């Protein structure tokens, strides 16, 4: 078999056989298929697409290219969640303890921030002592003992995807639905949970800018997961504005705790309850209505908060030191004023995410350190009526950061007009679920 013939075949719009896809992926992982051939094939996929069988074969080949978590000893209640990335998305910190407090087993590998989007591992590292690197044995043990573990992605999980993603990033081949679907699902399948809930974001802060495109991606991911024998569902959710109020690592942990204490922003609470209900429905076999009612009870009764404390302590984190540290550092926000009066009709979530990155909450280059106290708090969101000069946000610049560029970026992301905007849904659609 020759890679050049397979690229030619795809270029002409023909489907590759499973063994041909395995030849490409195994060769690319081992180094015998060079970057330039893989990039040419990825570009051909961008133009010609892939059949469902090809996408399933690509996902399986990438999932099998490295280590796989073996969670079979934990039974059928293992459940994972994946967000396609957003601004202010701290849902894992809330959803995972709700689900674990009701008998689901959440064994999750999470990532770091990427571009303007935040990452759960960065958020958790703002808690003093929290260990994100666990051995495979410690990972499974904690899942068994606590019902909840969240660690960084093991270095050798789906290495073919890691290599291919890095190549796609620099060859303009990221935005292909079959390539994104197989990339996400290869990691989810390798991570081993029996059930998977996907939070597919749509809007100005998301990869998929329209609900229709997000639904197309979700359909593909659900089909891949089901073909691999997993229970899968996806919610298409709004990322046309940031989720909740806080953007930035320590600020987001604080906000997640507030929701677990029965406070916090309503949009965040609602989305978390629905994601938790999906996870519970899949892993406990409950109806969606029953699962939602159980999730509300666990959140409002404080059970989920207790589970969060148990989980963080099991991974070495000290929530009291986290709160005391933030109090001691007297972190004060810089007020940002509305430039004119009117309704906020649009917030460009990507620009707001970039504003948080400029304040030090994210990375300009791979390997940069993040400042856990940096970020911003949104006081007025889309639909709010504001007066010129009214404080609409608070910015928290990291040490040594000049907030001027972040302020300009935040304001560039706002549209203020005379008329009130149409309200937007928080959740557009559900795809998949229990069969
Ligand atoms: N996230 C992934 O993991 N892979 C993609 O291809 C895009 C987003």
XYZ file of C-alpha atoms and ligand atoms in Angstrom:
443
model
C 0.000 0.000 0.000
C 1.274 3.517 -0.749
C 0.113 6.690 1.009
C 0.182 8.593 -2.293
C -2.456 6.250 -3.805
C -4.712 6.738 -0.781
C -4.416 10.535 -1.027
C -5.240 10.291 -4.750
C -8.275 8.103 -3.982
C -9.617 10.578 -1.419
C -8.883 13.517 -3.699
C -11.170 11.889 -6.269
C -13.947 11.570 -3.686
C -13.751 7.805 -3.173
C -14.116 6.182 0.238
C -11.070 4.515 1.793
C -11.388 1.018 3.229
C -10.806 0.422 6.947
C -7.374 -1.158 6.344
C -6.349 1.813 4.201
C -7.242 4.249 6.977
C -5.371 2.098 9.501
C -2.347 2.070 7.188
C -2.327 5.889 7.137
C -2.893 6.354 10.884
C -0.480 3.638 12.020
C 2.142 4.861 9.573
C 1.696 8.463 10.639
C 1.974 7.544 14.350
C 5.090 5.453 13.706
C 6.659 8.095 11.432
C 6.624 6.135 8.147
C 3.875 8.364 6.692
C 5.329 11.894 6.752
C 3.537 15.083 7.800
C 3.207 16.374 4.236
C 1.328 13.284 3.058
C -0.950 13.320 6.096
C -1.644 17.030 5.564
C -2.489 16.391 1.889
C -4.901 13.617 2.904
C -6.500 15.864 5.598
C -7.012 18.607 3.008
C -8.625 16.087 0.632
C -10.967 15.089 3.495
C -11.842 18.766 4.045
C -13.031 18.989 0.435
C -14.465 15.498 -0.114
C -15.709 14.549 3.373
C -15.792 10.986 4.687
C -18.457 8.284 4.841
C -19.767 7.145 8.237
C -17.727 3.934 7.867
C -14.529 5.894 7.148
C -15.131 8.215 10.122
C -15.717 5.221 12.416
C -12.538 3.540 11.131
C -10.495 6.718 11.629
C -11.816 7.139 15.168
C -11.065 3.533 16.091
C -7.562 3.680 14.598
C -6.747 6.862 16.569
C -8.343 5.547 19.799
C -6.229 2.396 19.529
C -2.981 4.267 18.772
C -1.947 4.557 22.444
C -3.018 3.804 26.027
C -6.633 3.138 26.868
C -8.135 3.511 30.327
C -9.597 0.221 31.489
C -12.709 1.098 33.482
C -14.462 -2.221 32.891
C -13.896 -3.250 36.532
C -16.093 -0.312 37.641
C -19.254 -1.676 35.973
C -21.670 0.104 33.664
C -22.157 3.378 35.560
C -19.036 5.098 34.251
C -19.921 8.314 32.502
C -17.856 11.002 30.800
C -18.659 14.465 29.560
C -17.025 16.550 26.874
C -17.467 20.177 25.957
C -16.339 21.352 22.531
C -14.933 24.424 24.279
C -16.245 27.737 25.456
C -15.758 30.891 27.486
C -16.675 30.716 31.179
C -17.473 27.014 30.800
C -16.894 25.634 34.303
C -19.673 23.045 34.038
C -17.477 20.013 34.819
C -16.768 21.398 38.310
C -20.509 21.389 39.048
C -21.905 18.589 36.900
C -19.384 15.918 37.905
C -20.169 16.149 41.669
C -23.930 16.221 41.013
C -23.661 13.014 38.980
C -21.243 11.280 41.379
C -23.444 12.157 44.375
C -26.237 10.189 42.655
C -24.279 7.032 41.905
C -22.707 7.823 38.532
C -18.963 7.167 38.269
C -17.244 10.119 36.634
C -13.688 9.239 35.590
C -12.657 12.166 33.467
C -9.545 13.294 31.685
C -9.607 17.001 30.931
C -7.544 19.442 28.957
C -5.953 22.842 29.383
C -7.137 26.104 27.871
C -6.915 26.328 24.100
C -6.928 29.721 22.373
C -9.736 31.848 23.787
C -11.381 28.874 25.549
C -10.603 27.763 29.093
C -9.625 24.271 30.256
C -10.708 22.339 33.352
C -7.156 21.346 34.315
C -6.069 25.015 34.505
C -9.106 25.847 36.635
C -8.482 22.947 39.046
C -4.825 23.910 39.418
C -5.922 27.195 41.022
C -6.810 25.060 44.088
C -3.651 24.673 46.228
C -2.409 21.082 46.284
C -4.745 19.681 43.595
C -2.956 16.915 41.673
C -3.856 16.712 37.999
C -1.280 14.039 37.171
C -2.356 10.633 38.424
C -1.025 7.175 37.624
C -3.529 4.935 35.790
C -3.915 2.837 38.970
C -4.555 5.902 41.176
C -7.054 7.213 38.612
C -9.106 4.009 38.657
C -8.801 3.642 42.469
C -10.206 7.116 43.079
C -13.035 6.527 40.595
C -13.893 3.419 42.580
C -13.553 4.977 46.062
C -15.035 8.450 45.457
C -17.012 7.952 42.255
C -15.255 11.009 40.844
C -11.797 11.739 39.504
C -10.662 14.494 37.127
C -7.084 14.361 35.880
C -5.062 15.766 32.995
C -5.049 13.726 29.824
C -2.504 10.901 29.980
C 0.429 11.667 27.652
C -0.158 8.596 25.527
C -3.949 8.792 25.110
C -4.776 8.731 21.383
C -1.288 9.943 20.298
C -2.301 9.730 16.624
C -4.957 12.366 17.273
C -2.492 14.539 19.167
C -0.080 14.462 16.226
C -2.796 14.909 13.607
C -4.458 17.764 15.509
C -1.153 19.650 15.713
C -0.721 19.179 11.955
C -4.305 20.257 11.184
C -3.830 23.345 13.326
C -1.108 24.644 10.983
C -2.474 23.396 7.648
C -5.967 24.958 7.770
C -7.615 21.550 8.120
C -9.302 21.871 11.543
C -12.785 22.782 10.348
C -13.907 19.482 8.887
C -16.810 17.832 10.701
C -15.592 14.218 10.259
C -12.065 15.199 11.367
C -13.347 17.055 14.459
C -15.819 14.274 15.323
C -13.203 11.534 15.066
C -10.655 13.615 16.987
C -13.002 14.214 19.937
C -14.448 10.704 19.965
C -11.083 8.926 19.688
C -10.118 10.495 23.026
C -13.514 9.760 24.606
C -13.425 6.108 23.483
C -9.852 5.700 24.740
C -10.866 7.225 28.093
C -13.097 4.200 28.601
C -16.477 5.338 30.016
C -19.610 3.387 29.089
C -21.680 6.571 28.651
C -20.676 9.877 27.105
C -22.485 13.235 27.129
C -21.333 15.843 24.633
C -21.885 19.551 25.166
C -21.628 20.878 21.627
C -21.335 24.640 21.746
C -22.586 26.952 19.046
C -22.237 30.706 18.524
C -19.620 33.433 18.503
C -17.374 31.728 21.086
C -17.586 28.223 19.563
C -16.002 26.275 16.689
C -19.458 25.717 15.213
C -20.957 29.120 14.544
C -24.530 27.962 13.797
C -26.867 25.504 15.599
C -27.239 23.591 12.297
C -23.473 22.987 11.990
C -23.294 22.063 15.680
C -26.120 19.544 15.176
C -24.286 18.022 12.200
C -21.164 17.566 14.352
C -23.218 16.166 17.226
C -24.976 13.643 14.955
C -21.607 12.350 13.758
C -20.188 12.055 17.259
C -23.275 10.283 18.594
C -23.157 7.844 15.663
C -19.458 7.111 16.233
C -19.975 6.506 19.961
C -22.972 4.259 19.411
C -21.155 2.257 16.726
C -18.454 1.642 19.352
C -21.068 0.329 21.818
C -21.297 3.397 24.071
C -24.429 5.206 25.255
C -24.165 8.742 23.924
C -26.145 11.930 23.905
C -25.362 15.489 22.892
C -26.835 18.844 23.859
C -26.417 21.736 21.432
C -25.862 24.721 23.725
C -25.475 28.460 23.382
C -21.952 29.901 23.306
C -22.968 33.160 21.648
C -22.210 34.736 25.016
C -20.028 33.513 27.890
C -21.531 31.051 30.354
C -22.161 32.466 33.837
C -20.316 35.600 34.952
C -16.759 34.538 35.741
C -14.049 33.991 33.131
C -10.617 33.011 34.482
C -9.421 30.080 36.520
C -9.743 30.994 40.232
C -12.778 33.158 39.509
C -14.485 30.220 37.796
C -13.754 27.820 40.654
C -15.313 30.374 43.028
C -18.386 30.640 40.803
C -18.732 26.848 40.543
C -18.670 26.601 44.346
C -21.326 29.326 44.522
C -23.614 27.268 42.256
C -23.023 24.185 44.409
C -23.983 26.334 47.423
C -27.296 27.233 45.768
C -26.141 30.648 44.523
C -24.491 31.647 41.270
C -25.746 32.612 37.805
C -28.981 31.074 36.568
C -27.782 30.138 33.053
C -24.874 28.200 34.511
C -27.061 26.401 37.061
C -29.642 25.472 34.410
C -27.114 24.146 31.911
C -25.366 22.121 34.624
C -28.639 20.553 35.741
C -29.483 19.537 32.175
C -26.018 18.119 31.472
C -26.102 16.221 34.770
C -29.573 14.909 33.944
C -28.318 13.621 30.569
C -25.400 11.868 32.235
C -27.648 10.341 34.901
C -30.207 9.250 32.365
C -27.510 7.371 30.419
C -25.609 5.862 33.330
C -28.527 5.110 35.695
C -31.193 4.376 33.087
C -33.484 7.065 34.515
C -35.997 8.957 32.385
C -34.808 12.494 31.541
C -37.529 13.956 33.847
C -36.577 11.716 36.771
C -32.875 12.438 36.213
C -33.497 16.211 36.208
C -35.513 16.041 39.424
C -32.787 13.964 41.109
C -30.098 16.386 39.942
C -32.023 19.349 41.368
C -32.435 17.602 44.699
C -28.728 16.752 44.908
C -27.765 20.334 44.070
C -30.249 22.079 46.340
C -29.808 19.658 49.236
C -26.024 20.173 49.391
C -25.157 16.562 48.437
C -23.305 17.676 45.335
C -21.272 20.228 47.331
C -20.247 17.521 49.807
C -19.199 15.298 46.902
C -17.127 18.127 45.435
C -15.292 18.579 48.759
C -14.618 14.834 48.967
C -13.324 14.735 45.382
C -11.031 17.751 45.710
C -9.593 16.478 49.012
C -9.010 13.011 47.504
C -6.835 14.654 44.843
C -4.855 16.654 47.407
C -6.680 19.977 46.929
C -7.387 22.323 49.829
C -10.540 24.379 49.270
C -10.087 26.312 52.522
C -6.590 27.366 51.483
C -8.040 28.352 48.094
C -10.634 30.668 49.686
C -8.192 32.011 52.302
C -5.556 32.684 49.625
C -7.972 34.684 47.512
C -9.113 36.678 50.571
C -5.532 37.327 51.648
C -4.497 38.550 48.215
C -7.414 41.053 48.308
C -8.066 40.584 44.629
C -9.931 43.636 43.428
C -11.564 44.092 40.063
C -11.076 47.163 37.871
C -14.467 48.507 36.845
C -15.243 48.684 33.134
C -17.908 51.217 32.161
C -20.514 51.048 29.380
C -19.411 53.388 26.564
C -23.023 54.389 25.818
C -26.617 53.798 26.902
C -28.874 51.132 25.412
C -29.396 47.387 25.358
C -26.514 44.962 25.033
C -27.704 43.158 21.906
C -24.627 41.024 21.256
C -21.542 39.820 23.089
C -18.796 38.299 20.989
C -17.804 35.468 23.321
C -14.523 34.913 21.491
C -13.431 38.523 22.039
C -14.366 38.296 25.716
C -12.368 35.072 25.986
C -9.396 36.782 24.330
C -9.778 39.675 26.766
C -9.408 37.201 29.664
C -6.359 35.666 27.967
C -4.798 39.157 27.618
C -5.322 39.670 31.354
C -3.263 36.515 32.006
C -5.967 33.852 32.412
C -4.840 31.942 29.301
C -1.734 31.370 27.222
C -0.278 33.282 24.302
C 2.036 30.368 23.517
C 2.074 26.686 24.380
C 3.798 26.133 27.727
C 3.139 29.664 29.089
C 2.055 29.794 32.736
C -1.452 31.050 33.498
C -2.181 33.486 36.322
C -4.862 31.798 38.426
C -6.186 35.099 39.828
C -6.515 36.780 36.420
C -9.720 37.062 34.438
C -12.929 39.022 34.442
C -16.416 39.091 35.855
C -19.313 40.021 33.582
C -21.941 42.102 35.359
C -24.193 42.868 32.379
C -24.907 40.331 29.660
C -26.836 40.241 26.380
C -30.346 41.626 26.929
C -29.346 43.997 29.788
C -30.274 47.661 29.547
C -27.296 49.835 30.569
C -26.580 53.533 31.122
C -23.454 55.166 29.721
C -20.798 55.021 32.459
C -22.484 52.153 34.336
C -20.123 49.382 35.432
C -20.710 46.385 33.138
C -17.706 44.212 34.018
C -14.767 43.908 36.405
C -11.348 43.065 35.067
C -8.720 41.254 37.122
C -5.333 41.787 35.476
C -2.620 39.278 36.341
C 0.594 40.475 37.968
C 2.388 43.009 35.785
C -0.351 43.110 33.124
C -1.574 46.353 31.582
C -5.363 45.941 31.225
C -5.758 48.536 28.414
C -5.661 46.021 25.540
C -8.030 43.653 27.365
C -10.462 46.516 28.019
C -10.442 47.494 24.353
C -10.944 43.874 23.286
C -13.875 43.427 25.709
C -15.583 46.590 24.488
C -14.987 45.613 20.843
C -16.955 42.452 21.599
C -20.054 44.341 22.750
C -22.862 45.715 20.637
C -25.091 48.268 22.390
C -28.238 49.349 20.547
C -31.552 51.053 21.235
C -33.904 48.084 21.015
C -33.898 44.987 23.198
C -32.653 41.800 21.463
C -34.695 38.603 21.052
C -33.945 36.212 23.937
C -31.721 33.296 22.922
C -32.193 29.678 24.010
C -29.686 28.176 26.448
C -30.124 24.696 24.924
C -31.102 24.380 21.270
C -31.544 20.672 20.860
C -30.763 17.207 22.180
C -29.393 14.502 19.932
C -29.103 10.826 20.934
C -29.882 9.596 24.441
C -30.995 6.188 25.715
C -32.096 3.960 22.824
N -11.275 19.528 19.674
C -10.669 18.351 19.430
O -10.340 17.592 20.336
N -10.399 18.036 18.138
C -10.739 18.820 17.103
O -10.500 18.446 15.970
C -11.374 20.038 17.380
C -11.638 20.366 18.686
